[in-house]
Amino acid sequence: NVMILFGPPGAGKGTQGPKIEGMLNIPQLSTGDMLRAAVKAQTEVGKRAQAAMNSGALVTDEIVIGIISDRIKEDDCKFGFILDGFPRTLVQAKALDKMLASNGESVTKVVELNVPDSVLEERICGRWIHKASGASYHVKFKPPKTMKVGPDGKPDPETMIDDATGEKLEQRRDDTATALVKRLKEYHGSTVPILKHYEPKGITETVNANQAMDGVWGEILGALKGTK
Ligand code: AP5
Ligand code: ZN
């Protein structure tokens, strides 16, 4: 059971992924979360990835393929996994096929979260994340319980706290309007074309992700029918 959660920045991959994880009981692997952890820890990979990530460019195929091929060998991946943010180029898609084929496996489902670019700036610029767990919030669409808005209409950063742990939330360095333009350019230029790689296999499902989070989840459930 190898599922790819596909979609542009802000589509809801990180929002819906944990729910699928809970339902199918297989881990969600986000290359973005793994890279951010590497940057925070200032590992060799983190240092190499940092500048590209902050600007909204893609990290090299070599780095992310290395991260994923190590991660899927771990024990909790033996019944499958959900990929969030990988593959993002044709080179990565082919490398994934190869890794899986060596165990007689293949990608079983690609769920594309379809959403127009025009709504993504508001989603991205209003996002706050809890770095340790990867949980994401939004000032308008999913505020943390503690959020208070100041006289300037902006949320008071001191009140942006993770509901589950009480720890502080942060904004991502690449969640700016400028970096988003670059991220969308990469998405349409390098990532969308790989759907053509999966379409002939008849495993792609498209979900309307331009609706409230619960509605998106309902459609994902429909798309996953028959997947246990
Ligand atoms: P990555 O972390 O993968 O970022 P991304 O693809 O740009 O996706 P996001 O995390 O921004 O979006 P999401 O779909 O998870 O949105 P979320 O659910 O949080 O990658 C970051 C960087 O790492 C890349 O730019 C690159 O440099 C590098 N990288 C990673 N993988 C790589 C790879 N394979 N190859 C090369 N480089 C790689 O939602 C967004 C916001 O909207 C949240 O605030 C949420 O609350 C809100 N929201 C969600 N759904 C809804 C809804 N239905 N209605 C209203 N609001 C919603
Ligand atoms: Zn994400």
XYZ file of N, CA and C and ligand atoms in Angstrom:
742
model
N 0.827 -1.196 0.000
C 0.000 0.000 0.000
C 0.875 1.264 0.000
N 1.166 1.769 -1.185
C 2.009 2.961 -1.298
C 1.199 4.065 -1.971
N 0.883 5.080 -1.171
C 0.002 6.116 -1.666
C 0.742 7.437 -1.783
N 0.495 8.154 -2.859
C 1.091 9.485 -3.029
C 0.008 10.536 -2.851
N 0.243 11.466 -1.936
C -0.651 12.598 -1.747
C -0.037 13.744 -2.539
N -0.751 14.141 -3.577
C -0.183 15.034 -4.582
C -0.921 16.365 -4.565
N -0.209 17.471 -4.699
C -0.902 18.766 -4.794
C 0.038 19.917 -4.541
N -0.394 21.134 -4.939
C 0.471 22.314 -4.816
C 0.689 22.719 -3.365
N 1.611 23.644 -3.126
C 1.798 24.184 -1.777
C 0.493 24.764 -1.245
N 0.084 24.313 -0.073
C -1.148 24.833 0.516
C -2.388 24.049 0.131
N -2.223 22.965 -0.632
C -3.388 22.188 -1.082
C -4.080 21.478 0.075
N -3.294 21.136 1.133
C -3.875 20.403 2.256
C -3.248 19.037 2.466
N -2.086 18.807 1.903
C -1.411 17.510 2.064
C -1.095 17.256 3.540
N -0.508 18.258 4.182
C -0.160 18.130 5.599
C -1.380 18.123 6.512
N -2.502 18.651 6.029
C -3.730 18.681 6.823
C -4.465 17.344 6.737
N -4.548 16.794 5.545
C -5.309 15.552 5.332
C -4.458 14.311 5.608
N -3.143 14.418 5.413
C -2.261 13.257 5.567
C -2.436 12.522 6.888
N -2.424 13.246 8.017
C -2.560 12.560 9.305
C -3.883 11.805 9.457
N -4.925 12.275 8.787
C -6.208 11.563 8.881
C -6.149 10.242 8.115
N -5.478 10.279 6.972
C -5.330 9.048 6.186
C -4.458 8.066 6.966
N -3.421 8.631 7.586
C -2.508 7.844 8.423
C -3.300 7.104 9.505
N -4.206 7.831 10.164
C -5.026 7.245 11.216
C -5.942 6.155 10.683
N -6.456 6.369 9.480
C -7.414 5.406 8.935
C -6.727 4.147 8.422
N -5.646 4.328 7.661
C -4.984 3.165 7.048
C -3.915 2.557 7.946
N -3.563 3.318 9.005
C -2.554 2.838 9.940
C -1.195 2.574 9.290
N -0.845 3.477 8.389
C 0.498 3.471 7.799
C 1.038 4.893 7.924
N 2.372 5.073 8.026
C 2.889 6.411 8.298
C 2.867 7.346 7.091
N 2.702 8.633 7.397
C 2.797 9.668 6.376
C 4.242 10.163 6.357
N 4.871 10.143 5.200
C 6.249 10.595 5.096
C 6.289 11.894 4.309
N 6.592 12.988 4.993
C 6.662 14.290 4.338
C 8.125 14.685 4.155
N 8.573 14.769 2.891
C 9.970 15.176 2.669
C 10.190 16.607 3.180
N 9.149 17.461 3.066
C 9.284 18.824 3.585
C 9.545 18.822 5.087
N 8.750 18.035 5.849
C 8.961 17.959 7.309
C 10.346 17.404 7.635
N 10.757 16.371 6.896
C 12.072 15.759 7.174
C 13.191 16.750 6.883
N 13.045 17.494 5.781
C 14.081 18.483 5.439
C 14.109 19.621 6.461
N 12.929 20.057 6.912
C 12.910 21.130 7.920
C 13.566 20.663 9.214
N 13.364 19.407 9.569
C 14.012 18.871 10.773
C 15.528 18.836 10.585
N 15.963 18.488 9.375
C 17.410 18.438 9.092
C 18.022 19.834 9.136
N 17.268 20.823 8.647
C 17.759 22.207 8.694
C 17.876 22.653 10.145
N 16.855 22.334 10.921
C 16.856 22.744 12.328
C 18.047 22.119 13.068
N 18.306 20.854 12.790
C 19.404 20.152 13.468
C 20.763 20.481 12.845
N 20.719 21.238 11.724
C 21.944 21.606 10.992
C 22.811 20.390 10.657
N 22.156 19.340 10.177
C 22.893 18.184 9.676
C 23.503 18.569 8.322
N 24.325 17.689 7.770
C 24.956 17.945 6.472
C 23.867 18.182 5.414
N 22.849 17.301 5.396
C 21.741 17.460 4.452
C 21.018 18.788 4.696
N 20.788 19.110 5.954
C 20.089 20.351 6.299
C 20.822 21.569 5.776
N 22.121 21.579 5.946
C 22.910 22.719 5.480
C 22.848 22.842 3.967
N 22.840 21.691 3.288
C 22.805 21.729 1.822
C 21.430 22.138 1.293
N 20.366 21.850 2.071
C 19.001 22.080 1.578
C 18.465 23.476 1.891
N 18.998 24.050 2.959
C 18.463 25.284 3.539
C 18.150 26.420 2.554
N 19.147 26.821 1.765
C 18.967 27.994 0.908
C 17.879 27.757 -0.133
N 17.903 26.584 -0.764
C 16.887 26.270 -1.767
C 15.501 26.313 -1.140
N 15.357 25.708 0.030
C 14.040 25.662 0.685
C 13.516 27.055 1.007
N 14.372 27.883 1.571
C 13.912 29.220 1.950
C 13.444 30.040 0.764
N 14.067 29.820 -0.402
C 13.693 30.607 -1.578
C 12.491 30.016 -2.311
N 12.131 28.778 -1.970
C 11.004 28.142 -2.651
C 11.442 27.268 -3.817
N 12.760 27.097 -3.975
C 13.260 26.215 -5.041
C 13.242 24.771 -4.554
N 13.394 23.829 -5.492
C 13.463 22.426 -5.100
C 14.874 22.092 -4.617
N 14.935 21.179 -3.675
C 16.196 20.616 -3.209
C 16.613 19.586 -4.265
N 17.884 19.235 -4.336
C 18.311 18.314 -5.404
C 17.641 16.940 -5.268
N 17.452 16.298 -6.417
C 16.874 14.948 -6.440
C 17.695 14.002 -5.570
N 19.006 14.121 -5.672
C 19.910 13.236 -4.932
C 19.618 13.271 -3.427
N 19.438 14.471 -2.878
C 19.180 14.586 -1.441
C 17.854 13.929 -1.055
N 16.780 14.282 -1.755
C 15.473 13.750 -1.324
C 15.329 12.259 -1.609
N 15.921 11.796 -2.706
C 15.854 10.353 -2.989
C 16.587 9.592 -1.877
N 17.718 10.153 -1.443
C 18.480 9.540 -0.339
C 17.644 9.467 0.938
N 16.973 10.570 1.263
C 16.159 10.617 2.489
C 15.047 9.565 2.444
N 14.348 9.518 1.310
C 13.211 8.593 1.209
C 13.677 7.134 1.172
N 14.744 6.862 0.444
C 15.133 5.450 0.355
C 15.573 4.930 1.723
N 16.178 5.778 2.556
C 16.520 5.359 3.921
C 15.264 5.167 4.765
N 14.338 6.135 4.648
C 13.161 6.139 5.527
C 12.245 4.922 5.287
N 12.072 4.547 4.018
C 11.119 3.458 3.755
C 11.665 2.084 4.125
N 12.941 2.056 4.500
C 13.494 0.774 4.965
C 13.165 0.531 6.429
N 12.665 1.577 7.105
C 12.394 1.415 8.537
C 11.177 0.512 8.760
N 11.128 -0.046 9.941
C 10.151 -1.063 10.284
C 8.694 -0.638 10.104
N 8.403 0.617 10.482
C 6.998 1.054 10.440
C 6.484 1.224 9.011
N 7.364 1.074 8.011
C 6.920 1.228 6.622
C 6.624 -0.114 5.959
N 6.707 -1.194 6.732
C 6.652 -2.495 6.046
C 5.264 -2.836 5.496
N 4.196 -2.195 6.016
C 2.868 -2.436 5.431
C 2.441 -1.314 4.490
N 3.359 -0.383 4.229
C 3.061 0.704 3.305
C 3.269 2.064 3.928
N 3.028 3.111 3.146
C 3.228 4.481 3.629
C 2.541 5.456 2.688
N 2.357 6.677 3.202
C 1.736 7.754 2.430
C 2.825 8.788 2.159
N 3.073 9.079 0.898
C 4.104 10.064 0.557
C 3.477 11.443 0.389
N 4.015 12.427 1.095
C 3.545 13.816 1.028
C 4.730 14.680 0.571
N 4.653 15.197 -0.648
C 5.724 16.061 -1.150
C 6.816 15.311 -1.900
N 6.612 14.058 -2.140
C 7.546 13.234 -2.904
C 6.730 12.197 -3.671
N 7.038 11.899 -4.939
C 8.046 12.514 -5.800
C 7.589 13.851 -6.373
N 8.545 14.687 -6.723
C 8.260 16.023 -7.244
C 8.871 16.260 -8.604
N 9.663 15.319 -9.097
C 10.242 15.409 -10.450
C 10.158 14.002 -11.042
N 10.306 13.945 -12.373
C 10.249 12.641 -13.035
C 11.399 11.744 -12.569
N 12.546 12.355 -12.313
C 13.699 11.584 -11.820
C 13.332 10.930 -10.477
N 12.669 11.667 -9.604
C 12.260 11.114 -8.298
C 11.203 10.019 -8.482
N 10.268 10.235 -9.406
C 9.209 9.239 -9.625
C 9.823 7.920 -10.096
N 10.786 8.020 -11.006
C 11.409 6.798 -11.530
C 12.273 6.122 -10.468
N 12.936 6.938 -9.643
C 13.744 6.364 -8.555
C 12.840 5.629 -7.569
N 11.672 6.186 -7.300
C 10.717 5.536 -6.389
C 10.266 4.194 -6.965
N 9.902 4.188 -8.246
C 9.484 2.932 -8.883
C 10.546 1.854 -8.695
N 11.790 2.261 -8.879
C 12.904 1.324 -8.787
C 13.065 0.770 -7.370
N 12.980 1.698 -6.369
C 13.111 1.265 -4.970
C 12.024 0.241 -4.637
N 10.779 0.538 -5.105
C 9.661 -0.339 -4.770
C 9.779 -1.658 -5.511
N 10.169 -1.594 -6.777
C 10.252 -2.798 -7.602
C 11.241 -3.801 -7.021
N 12.267 -3.308 -6.339
C 13.249 -4.227 -5.774
C 12.633 -5.099 -4.679
N 11.439 -4.687 -4.167
C 10.698 -5.535 -3.209
C 9.427 -6.106 -3.821
N 9.328 -6.033 -5.132
C 8.134 -6.515 -5.826
C 6.919 -5.639 -5.596
N 7.139 -4.374 -5.258
C 6.021 -3.471 -4.991
C 5.936 -2.359 -6.031
N 4.818 -1.589 -5.946
C 4.673 -0.434 -6.831
C 3.718 0.561 -6.182
N 3.647 1.750 -6.731
C 2.727 2.761 -6.213
C 1.297 2.257 -6.430
N 0.468 2.323 -5.366
C -0.880 1.778 -5.496
C -1.944 2.840 -5.737
N -1.678 4.077 -5.305
C -2.686 5.131 -5.465
C -2.028 6.506 -5.483
N -2.516 7.374 -6.370
C -2.085 8.771 -6.368
C -3.336 9.612 -6.169
N -3.419 10.339 -5.068
C -4.569 11.207 -4.817
C -4.140 12.650 -5.036
N -4.707 13.250 -6.067
C -4.349 14.628 -6.402
C -5.336 15.592 -5.766
N -4.816 16.496 -4.930
C -5.650 17.542 -4.335
C -5.666 18.711 -5.304
N -6.788 18.894 -5.949
C -6.898 19.894 -6.997
C -7.434 21.200 -6.434
N -6.695 22.295 -6.641
C -7.116 23.579 -6.097
C -6.479 24.690 -6.931
N -7.254 25.739 -7.259
C -6.677 26.797 -8.085
C -5.608 27.591 -7.336
N -4.598 28.052 -8.067
C -3.508 28.835 -7.469
C -4.036 30.047 -6.690
N -5.126 30.632 -7.173
C -5.608 31.900 -6.604
C -5.954 31.821 -5.111
N -6.292 30.646 -4.594
C -6.653 30.581 -3.165
C -5.438 30.250 -2.275
N -4.300 29.963 -2.889
C -3.190 29.419 -2.097
C -2.425 30.463 -1.295
N -2.371 31.704 -1.782
C -1.619 32.724 -1.048
C -2.232 32.941 0.345
N -3.567 33.001 0.401
C -4.216 33.205 1.705
C -3.943 32.018 2.629
N -3.976 30.808 2.074
C -3.715 29.617 2.907
C -2.276 29.610 3.434
N -1.336 29.918 2.530
C 0.089 29.844 2.883
C 0.483 30.957 3.853
N 0.018 32.178 3.573
C 0.458 33.311 4.397
C -0.218 33.318 5.770
N -1.315 32.560 5.928
C -1.990 32.504 7.222
C -1.629 31.266 8.028
N -0.680 30.478 7.509
C -0.351 29.210 8.183
C 0.628 29.408 9.335
N 0.409 28.673 10.409
C 1.352 28.557 11.522
C 1.535 27.067 11.763
N 2.763 26.661 12.073
C 2.988 25.220 12.273
C 3.624 24.924 13.633
N 3.363 23.696 14.072
C 4.052 23.169 15.255
C 5.153 22.278 14.710
N 6.391 22.732 14.835
C 7.488 22.082 14.135
C 7.698 20.634 14.575
N 7.584 20.377 15.870
C 7.886 19.033 16.366
C 6.944 17.977 15.794
N 5.645 18.305 15.680
C 4.688 17.295 15.219
C 4.305 17.483 13.760
N 4.627 18.652 13.195
C 4.214 18.930 11.819
C 2.768 19.418 11.717
N 2.081 19.559 12.866
C 0.675 19.999 12.833
C 0.585 21.418 12.267
N -0.414 21.647 11.391
C -0.541 23.003 10.850
C -1.859 23.643 11.243
N -1.793 24.942 11.461
C -2.945 25.755 11.829
C -3.086 26.859 10.806
N -4.210 27.583 10.908
C -4.400 28.731 10.026
C -5.139 29.817 10.803
N -4.683 31.065 10.643
C -5.287 32.158 11.424
C -6.788 32.277 11.190
N -7.245 31.930 9.985
C -8.669 32.070 9.691
C -9.388 30.722 9.635
N -8.761 29.729 9.006
C -9.469 28.476 8.740
C -9.291 27.421 9.829
N -8.254 27.568 10.664
C -8.032 26.566 11.716
C -7.198 27.185 12.838
N -7.756 28.198 13.516
C -6.948 28.873 14.547
C -6.735 27.979 15.761
N -5.577 28.095 16.411
C -5.389 27.377 17.668
C -6.358 27.947 18.711
N -6.727 27.127 19.692
C -7.741 27.530 20.681
C -7.348 28.814 21.416
N -6.023 29.005 21.602
C -5.523 30.123 22.408
C -5.382 31.438 21.646
N -5.600 31.432 20.324
C -5.291 32.623 19.518
C -6.069 33.867 19.942
N -5.343 34.979 20.106
C -5.973 36.277 20.348
C -5.468 37.247 19.286
N -6.388 38.074 18.800
C -6.026 39.017 17.750
C -5.774 40.383 18.374
N -4.655 41.034 17.980
C -4.294 42.347 18.523
C -5.094 43.466 17.881
N -4.902 44.707 18.367
C -5.639 45.859 17.830
C -5.353 46.099 16.339
N -4.176 45.619 15.877
C -3.843 45.787 14.454
C -4.501 44.722 13.575
N -5.337 43.870 14.194
C -6.024 42.844 13.417
C -5.168 41.608 13.185
N -3.894 41.630 13.647
C -3.008 40.472 13.448
C -3.000 39.620 14.712
N -2.801 38.292 14.548
C -2.770 37.454 15.743
C -1.546 37.768 16.602
N -1.718 37.764 17.898
C -0.602 37.970 18.824
C 0.242 36.691 18.831
N 1.517 36.754 18.384
C 2.358 35.549 18.270
C 2.456 34.766 19.584
N 2.387 35.471 20.708
C 2.452 34.808 22.019
C 1.272 33.875 22.245
N 0.171 34.110 21.521
C -1.040 33.300 21.720
C -1.160 32.197 20.669
N -0.126 32.079 19.805
C -0.149 31.035 18.774
C 0.537 29.801 19.356
N -0.295 28.918 19.924
C 0.192 27.784 20.709
C -0.476 26.494 20.229
N 0.298 25.434 20.161
C -0.223 24.130 19.717
C -1.262 23.608 20.709
N -2.454 23.243 20.213
C -3.532 22.758 21.090
C -3.100 21.519 21.877
N -2.331 20.639 21.216
C -2.017 19.353 21.840
C -0.903 19.441 22.883
N 0.129 20.249 22.616
C 1.310 20.218 23.499
C 1.509 21.492 24.310
N 0.827 22.587 23.947
C 1.051 23.867 24.621
C 2.331 24.547 24.174
N 3.005 23.976 23.155
C 4.243 24.583 22.661
C 3.944 25.659 21.612
N 4.930 26.517 21.420
C 4.748 27.654 20.504
C 4.671 27.255 19.035
N 3.841 27.962 18.297
C 3.763 27.766 16.851
C 4.704 28.749 16.153
N 5.091 28.374 14.934
C 5.977 29.243 14.155
C 5.432 29.374 12.738
N 5.977 30.360 12.007
C 5.671 30.448 10.588
C 6.858 29.912 9.812
N 6.586 29.324 8.641
C 7.670 28.777 7.829
C 8.384 29.887 7.068
N 9.701 29.746 6.919
C 10.486 30.741 6.201
C 10.027 30.897 4.752
N 9.546 29.802 4.161
C 9.137 29.876 2.751
C 7.661 30.227 2.583
N 6.971 30.552 3.668
C 5.556 30.922 3.552
C 5.380 32.425 3.350
N 5.984 32.931 2.281
C 5.817 34.336 1.918
C 5.246 34.366 0.503
N 4.632 35.487 0.157
C 4.046 35.602 -1.183
C 5.128 35.411 -2.259
N 6.334 35.937 -2.011
C 7.414 35.846 -3.006
C 7.877 34.402 -3.198
N 8.138 33.694 -2.088
C 8.588 32.304 -2.214
C 7.476 31.437 -2.811
N 6.210 31.795 -2.520
C 5.103 31.004 -3.062
C 5.090 31.040 -4.587
N 5.395 32.210 -5.173
C 5.427 32.324 -6.633
C 6.421 31.306 -7.198
N 7.580 31.225 -6.560
C 8.620 30.289 -6.995
C 8.157 28.834 -6.792
N 7.548 28.573 -5.647
C 7.081 27.208 -5.362
C 6.026 26.763 -6.374
N 5.129 27.686 -6.734
C 4.096 27.322 -7.712
C 4.702 27.101 -9.097
N 5.739 27.872 -9.400
C 6.411 27.710 -10.686
C 7.053 26.319 -10.756
N 7.686 25.912 -9.684
C 8.288 24.568 -9.617
C 7.199 23.504 -9.722
N 6.084 23.739 -9.027
C 4.996 22.753 -9.032
C 4.473 22.533 -10.452
N 4.143 23.644 -11.133
C 3.570 23.487 -12.475
C 4.615 23.034 -13.483
N 5.871 23.479 -13.316
C 6.908 23.153 -14.287
C 7.475 21.748 -14.125
N 7.762 21.344 -12.880
C 8.464 20.068 -12.673
C 7.582 18.956 -12.110
N 6.577 19.327 -11.300
C 5.840 18.305 -10.559
C 4.574 17.822 -11.280
N 3.743 18.757 -11.739
C 2.510 18.351 -12.428
C 2.773 17.368 -13.578
N 3.832 17.588 -14.385
C 4.072 16.655 -15.491
C 4.214 15.188 -15.066
N 4.580 14.921 -13.808
C 4.752 13.515 -13.442
C 3.417 12.779 -13.299
N 2.307 13.523 -13.271
C 1.001 12.833 -13.256
C 0.861 11.953 -14.503
N 1.432 12.423 -15.603
C 1.406 11.656 -16.863
C 2.078 10.294 -16.695
N 3.027 10.226 -15.766
C 3.747 8.980 -15.509
C 2.812 7.958 -14.838
N 1.867 8.459 -14.024
C 0.982 7.560 -13.280
C -0.347 7.289 -13.979
N -0.808 8.248 -14.812
C -2.129 8.106 -15.423
C -2.333 6.788 -16.179
N -1.367 6.359 -16.997
C -1.575 5.109 -17.722
C -1.762 3.892 -16.804
N -1.326 3.998 -15.560
C -1.463 2.872 -14.628
C -2.864 2.817 -14.017
N -3.666 3.879 -14.248
C -5.048 3.884 -13.749
C -5.159 3.943 -12.237
N -4.222 4.605 -11.596
C -4.245 4.653 -10.130
C -4.459 6.071 -9.590
N -4.697 7.035 -10.495
C -4.840 8.414 -10.029
C -6.299 8.775 -9.751
N -6.500 9.521 -8.673
C -7.831 10.022 -8.306
C -7.689 11.509 -8.044
N -8.621 12.304 -8.538
C -8.553 13.744 -8.298
C -9.662 14.159 -7.352
N -9.279 14.947 -6.358
C -10.212 15.392 -5.325
C -10.321 16.916 -5.405
N -11.511 17.450 -5.208
C -11.665 18.912 -5.166
C -11.227 19.418 -3.794
N -10.044 20.056 -3.763
C -9.499 20.528 -2.488
C -9.807 22.004 -2.252
N -10.661 22.568 -3.124
C -11.055 23.968 -2.963
C -12.409 24.033 -2.255
N -12.436 23.488 -1.072
C -13.641 23.487 -0.234
C -13.171 23.296 1.207
N -14.102 23.407 2.154
C -13.718 23.292 3.563
C -13.041 21.944 3.829
N -12.172 21.917 4.863
C -11.353 20.736 5.151
C -12.162 19.439 5.273
N -13.343 19.510 5.912
C -14.157 18.299 6.085
C -14.653 17.749 4.755
N -14.999 18.671 3.852
C -15.458 18.253 2.529
C -14.339 17.567 1.760
N -13.126 18.095 1.895
C -11.969 17.488 1.220
C -11.772 16.067 1.761
N -11.864 15.943 3.071
C -11.678 14.626 3.703
C -12.718 13.633 3.189
N -13.965 14.084 3.073
C -15.038 13.216 2.556
C -14.697 12.692 1.166
N -14.186 13.580 0.321
C -13.844 13.147 -1.046
C -12.651 12.198 -1.055
N -11.711 12.427 -0.129
C -10.558 11.507 -0.052
C -11.052 10.113 0.345
N -11.959 10.073 1.305
C -12.519 8.781 1.714
C -13.124 8.055 0.512
N -13.853 8.808 -0.297
C -14.454 8.228 -1.509
C -13.381 7.681 -2.440
N -12.308 8.467 -2.602
C -11.238 8.076 -3.526
C -10.499 6.833 -3.030
N -10.503 6.649 -1.702
C -9.740 5.521 -1.135
C -10.576 4.263 -0.951
N -11.875 4.346 -1.307
C -12.746 3.183 -1.135
C -12.110 1.925 -1.708
N -12.138 0.893 -0.956
C -11.534 -0.340 -1.445
C -10.088 -0.507 -0.993
N -9.470 0.595 -0.512
C -8.103 0.496 0.017
C -8.245 0.144 1.485
N -7.558 -0.848 1.949
C -7.763 -1.165 3.356
C -6.631 -0.625 4.223
P 6.758 20.925 1.498
O 6.864 20.977 2.966
O 6.392 19.664 0.838
O 5.826 22.103 1.067
P 4.736 22.239 -0.104
O 4.659 21.164 -1.096
O 4.980 23.590 -0.645
O 3.418 22.040 0.589
P 2.877 22.736 1.885
O 3.399 22.090 3.093
O 3.070 24.221 1.761
O 1.325 22.498 1.663
P 0.331 21.411 2.255
O -0.396 20.834 1.077
O 0.966 20.458 3.179
O -0.639 22.387 3.023
P -1.252 22.336 4.511
O -2.072 21.126 4.689
O -0.214 22.639 5.520
O 8.153 21.377 0.858
C 8.827 22.507 1.297
C 10.136 22.652 0.540
O 10.981 21.505 0.808
C 10.042 22.688 -0.983
O 9.764 23.987 -1.461
C 11.437 22.196 -1.388
O 12.403 23.208 -1.223
C 11.707 21.111 -0.350
N 11.242 19.776 -0.778
C 10.340 18.989 -0.124
N 10.151 17.835 -0.792
C 10.944 17.892 -1.877
C 11.174 17.010 -2.968
N 10.539 15.804 -3.065
N 12.060 17.377 -3.945
C 12.718 18.568 -3.852
N 12.536 19.451 -2.850
C 11.656 19.128 -1.872
O -2.246 23.582 4.393
C -1.783 24.899 4.188
C -2.593 25.876 5.044
O -3.940 25.920 4.592
C -2.663 25.487 6.528
O -2.635 26.645 7.311
C -4.025 24.773 6.660
O -4.581 24.935 7.948
C -4.844 25.472 5.595
N -5.802 24.581 4.922
C -5.620 23.270 4.556
N -6.718 22.798 3.935
C -7.609 23.824 3.885
C -8.942 23.963 3.365
N -9.570 22.932 2.763
N -9.551 25.158 3.500
C -8.915 26.202 4.098
N -7.670 26.142 4.620
C -7.026 24.961 4.509
Zn 2.986 20.218 3.894
